[in-house]
Amino acid sequence: MGKAIEKILVERGHTAALKVDVDNRKDVTDKQLKGCDVAIDFSTAAVTVENCKWCFDNGVPVVSGTTGWLTRWDELTDYCRVTKGTFFYASNFSIGVNIVFQLNQELAKRMSKFTDYHAFVEEIHHVHKLDAPSGTAITLAEGITKNHSAYQSWELVQSKDGDLSRLQGRDDDLRSKELKDRVLPVTAVREGEVPGIHSITYKSPVDEISIRHEAFSREGFALGAVLAAEFLKGKSNGVFGMEDLLK
Ligand SMILES: NC(=O)c1ccc[n+]([C@@H]2O[C@H](COP(=O)([O-])OP(=O)(O)OC[C@H]3O[C@@H](n4cnc5c(N)ncnc54)[C@H](O)[C@@H]3O)[C@@H](O)[C@H]2O)c1
């Protein structure tokens, strides 16, 4: 993502003034960091919280797209507020995915009335992705649990043979478990170099409704992150997300 972001930054007339990665992180000084208008963080769940705090401590706004760390959301956003920092977070910076987030919430509200339909969320990503399910799949699942009266929680499910299977949502045993527990099944598949496919499906005995988003490359995520960085210019401190940008 760092490389894709740098390409877009340059195309839009910006400069990547400082590039930080696992190899040089310990050598980068606070003074170097302070020289930047904004930091864009696409790193790993293990390091992102500390790196974001480092930016807040130095008065540098942060745009972050790193996934897999959200159990520490309250800790980091509290730290941001206490230090009067500026933080923009999105589990997915693609404009198309964020439109799907909105459609997903609306569809979940409508489908609440139709109990013949059983929902499931599926994501497919490249084999290098460390976390599962993706942050995007979690946002989609939460969009359903918060808006559909039949689903109170979601669960990452595995197929009978232990593999994560793209067909799980259609499995009969799974469907009966889902009905019993009111748990929304989420499946995560890792395949080749897939940049990201997400779908939400409602299946009844007679038909199926689905919304699907497929990213063709990483460029859409990189563009969204740069747009978010531009959006932060002149903003006072606080916590922002894609809904603020899309407005
Ligand atoms: N929100 C989105 O739209 C979106 C899109 C794509 C990827 N992602 C997420 O972004 C993250 C990065 O994805 P990627 O595909 O670029 O992964 P990657 O493995 O290619 O890159 C991770 C980078 O983090 C750096 N890093 C590791 N430790 C560090 C440290 N202590 N300090 C600074 N940098 C450090 C590594 O050197 C590497 O350059 C993942 O969490 C992924 O899920 C989010």
Coordinates of N, CA, C and O in Angstrom, one line a residue, residues 175-241:
R175 N -26.8 -23.0 8.3 CA -28.0 -22.2 8.3 C -28.8 -22.5 9.6 O -29.4 -21.6 10.2
S176 N -28.9 -23.8 10.0 CA -29.7 -24.0 11.2 C -29.1 -23.5 12.4 O -29.7 -23.0 13.3
K177 N -27.7 -23.5 12.5 CA -27.0 -22.9 13.6 C -27.3 -21.4 13.6 O -27.6 -20.8 14.7
E178 N -27.2 -20.8 12.4 CA -27.5 -19.3 12.3 C -28.9 -19.0 12.8 O -29.1 -18.0 13.6
L179 N -29.9 -19.8 12.4 CA -31.2 -19.5 12.8 C -31.4 -19.7 14.3 O -32.1 -18.9 15.0
K180 N -30.7 -20.7 14.9 CA -30.9 -21.0 16.3 C -30.2 -19.8 17.1 O -30.8 -19.3 18.1
D181 N -29.0 -19.5 16.7 CA -28.3 -18.5 17.5 C -28.4 -17.1 17.1 O -27.9 -16.2 17.8
R182 N -29.1 -16.9 16.0 CA -29.2 -15.5 15.4 C -27.8 -14.9 15.2 O -27.5 -13.8 15.5
V183 N -26.9 -15.8 14.7 CA -25.6 -15.4 14.4 C -25.4 -15.3 12.9 O -25.7 -16.2 12.2
L184 N -24.8 -14.2 12.5 CA -24.6 -13.9 11.1 C -23.2 -14.6 10.7 O -22.2 -14.2 11.3
P185 N -23.2 -15.5 9.7 CA -22.0 -16.2 9.4 C -21.1 -15.2 8.4 O -21.6 -14.6 7.5
V186 N -19.8 -15.2 8.7 CA -18.9 -14.5 7.9 C -17.8 -15.4 7.5 O -17.2 -16.2 8.3
T187 N -17.5 -15.5 6.2 CA -16.5 -16.4 5.7 C -15.3 -15.5 5.1 O -15.6 -14.5 4.5
A188 N -14.1 -16.0 5.3 CA -12.9 -15.3 4.8 C -12.1 -16.4 4.0 O -11.7 -17.4 4.5
V189 N -11.9 -16.0 2.7 CA -11.2 -16.9 1.8 C -9.9 -16.2 1.4 O -9.9 -15.0 1.2
R190 N -8.8 -17.0 1.4 CA -7.5 -16.4 0.9 C -7.1 -17.1 -0.4 O -6.9 -18.3 -0.4
E191 N -6.9 -16.3 -1.4 CA -6.7 -16.8 -2.8 C -5.7 -16.0 -3.5 O -6.0 -14.7 -3.7
G192 N -4.6 -16.5 -4.0 CA -3.8 -15.8 -5.0 C -3.4 -14.4 -4.6 O -3.1 -14.1 -3.4
E193 N -3.6 -13.4 -5.5 CA -3.3 -12.0 -5.3 C -4.6 -11.2 -5.3 O -4.5 -10.0 -5.7
V194 N -5.7 -11.7 -5.0 CA -7.0 -11.0 -5.1 C -6.9 -9.7 -4.2 O -6.7 -9.8 -3.0
P195 N -7.1 -8.5 -4.8 CA -7.0 -7.3 -4.0 C -8.2 -7.1 -3.0 O -8.0 -6.5 -2.0
G196 N -9.3 -7.7 -3.3 CA -10.4 -7.6 -2.3 C -11.8 -7.8 -3.0 O -12.2 -7.0 -3.8
I197 N -12.5 -8.8 -2.5 CA -13.9 -9.0 -3.0 C -14.8 -9.2 -1.7 O -14.4 -10.0 -0.8
H198 N -15.9 -8.5 -1.7 CA -16.8 -8.6 -0.5 C -18.2 -8.7 -1.1 O -18.6 -8.1 -2.0
S199 N -19.0 -9.6 -0.4 CA -20.4 -9.7 -0.8 C -21.2 -10.0 0.4 O -20.8 -10.5 1.4
I200 N -22.5 -9.5 0.3 CA -23.5 -9.7 1.3 C -24.6 -10.4 0.5 O -25.0 -9.9 -0.6
T201 N -25.1 -11.5 1.0 CA -26.1 -12.3 0.3 C -27.2 -12.6 1.3 O -27.0 -12.9 2.4
Y202 N -28.4 -12.5 0.7 CA -29.7 -13.0 1.4 C -30.3 -14.0 0.6 O -30.6 -13.8 -0.6
K203 N -30.4 -15.2 1.2 CA -30.8 -16.4 0.4 C -32.1 -16.9 1.0 O -32.2 -17.1 2.2
S204 N -33.1 -17.2 0.1 CA -34.4 -17.8 0.6 C -34.5 -19.1 -0.2 O -33.7 -19.4 -1.1
P205 N -35.5 -19.9 0.1 CA -35.6 -21.2 -0.6 C -35.9 -20.9 -2.1 O -35.6 -21.8 -3.0
V206 N -36.3 -19.8 -2.5 CA -36.7 -19.5 -3.9 C -35.8 -18.5 -4.7 O -35.8 -18.5 -5.9
D207 N -35.0 -17.7 -3.9 CA -34.2 -16.8 -4.7 C -33.0 -16.3 -3.8 O -32.9 -16.6 -2.6
E208 N -32.3 -15.4 -4.4 CA -31.1 -14.8 -3.7 C -30.9 -13.4 -4.1 O -31.1 -13.0 -5.2
I209 N -30.6 -12.5 -3.1 CA -30.3 -11.1 -3.3 C -28.8 -10.9 -2.9 O -28.5 -11.4 -1.8
S210 N -28.0 -10.3 -3.7 CA -26.7 -10.0 -3.2 C -26.1 -8.7 -3.7 O -26.5 -8.2 -4.7
I211 N -25.3 -8.1 -2.9 CA -24.5 -6.9 -3.2 C -23.1 -7.3 -3.2 O -22.6 -8.0 -2.2
R212 N -22.3 -7.0 -4.2 CA -20.9 -7.5 -4.3 C -20.0 -6.3 -4.8 O -20.4 -5.6 -5.7
H213 N -18.9 -6.2 -4.2 CA -17.9 -5.3 -4.6 C -16.6 -6.0 -4.9 O -16.1 -6.8 -4.1
E214 N -16.0 -5.7 -6.0 CA -14.7 -6.2 -6.3 C -13.7 -5.1 -6.6 O -14.0 -4.3 -7.5
A215 N -12.6 -5.1 -5.9 CA -11.5 -4.1 -6.2 C -10.7 -4.7 -7.3 O -10.3 -5.9 -7.2
F216 N -10.4 -3.9 -8.3 CA -9.5 -4.5 -9.4 C -8.0 -4.3 -9.1 O -7.2 -5.0 -9.7
S217 N -7.7 -3.4 -8.2 CA -6.3 -3.1 -7.8 C -6.3 -2.4 -6.5 O -7.4 -2.2 -5.9
R218 N -5.1 -2.1 -6.0 CA -5.0 -1.4 -4.7 C -5.2 0.1 -4.9 O -5.1 0.9 -3.9
E219 N -5.3 0.6 -6.2 CA -5.3 2.0 -6.4 C -6.4 2.7 -5.8 O -6.3 3.9 -5.3
G220 N -7.6 2.1 -5.8 CA -8.8 2.7 -5.2 C -8.6 3.0 -3.7 O -9.0 4.0 -3.2
F221 N -7.9 2.1 -3.0 CA -7.7 2.3 -1.5 C -6.7 3.4 -1.3 O -6.8 4.2 -0.5
A222 N -5.6 3.4 -2.2 CA -4.6 4.4 -2.1 C -5.2 5.8 -2.3 O -4.9 6.8 -1.6
L223 N -6.0 5.9 -3.4 CA -6.6 7.2 -3.7 C -7.5 7.7 -2.5 O -7.4 8.9 -2.1
G224 N -8.3 6.8 -2.0 CA -9.1 7.2 -0.8 C -8.3 7.7 0.3 O -8.6 8.7 1.0
A225 N -7.1 7.0 0.6 CA -6.3 7.5 1.7 C -5.7 8.8 1.5 O -5.6 9.7 2.4
V226 N -5.3 9.1 0.2 CA -4.7 10.4 -0.1 C -5.9 11.5 0.0 O -5.6 12.6 0.5
L227 N -7.0 11.2 -0.5 CA -8.2 12.1 -0.4 C -8.5 12.4 1.1 O -8.7 13.6 1.4
A228 N -8.3 11.4 1.9 CA -8.6 11.6 3.4 C -7.5 12.5 3.9 O -7.8 13.4 4.7
A229 N -6.2 12.3 3.5 CA -5.1 13.2 4.0 C -5.4 14.7 3.5 O -5.2 15.6 4.3
E230 N -5.9 14.8 2.3 CA -6.2 16.2 1.8 C -7.3 16.8 2.6 O -7.4 18.0 2.9
F231 N -8.3 15.9 2.9 CA -9.5 16.4 3.7 C -9.1 16.9 5.1 O -9.7 17.8 5.6
L232 N -8.0 16.3 5.7 CA -7.6 16.7 7.0 C -7.0 18.1 7.0 O -6.9 18.7 8.1
K233 N -6.5 18.6 5.9 CA -5.9 19.9 5.9 C -6.9 21.0 6.4 O -8.0 21.1 5.9
G234 N -6.4 21.7 7.4 CA -7.2 22.8 7.9 C -8.3 22.3 8.9 O -9.0 23.1 9.5
K235 N -8.4 21.0 9.1 CA -9.4 20.5 10.1 C -8.9 20.6 11.5 O -7.7 20.4 11.7
S236 N -9.8 20.9 12.5 CA -9.3 21.0 13.8 C -9.3 19.5 14.3 O -9.7 18.6 13.6
N237 N -8.7 19.3 15.5 CA -8.5 18.0 16.0 C -9.8 17.2 16.1 O -10.9 17.8 16.2
G238 N -9.7 15.9 16.1 CA -10.9 15.0 16.2 C -10.7 13.7 15.5 O -9.6 13.4 15.0
V239 N -11.8 12.9 15.5 CA -11.7 11.6 14.9 C -12.7 11.6 13.7 O -13.8 12.0 13.8
F240 N -12.2 11.2 12.5 CA -13.0 11.3 11.3 C -13.0 10.0 10.6 O -12.1 9.1 10.8
G241 N -14.0 9.8 9.7 CA -14.1 8.6 8.9 C -14.6 8.9 7.5 O -14.9 10.0 7.2

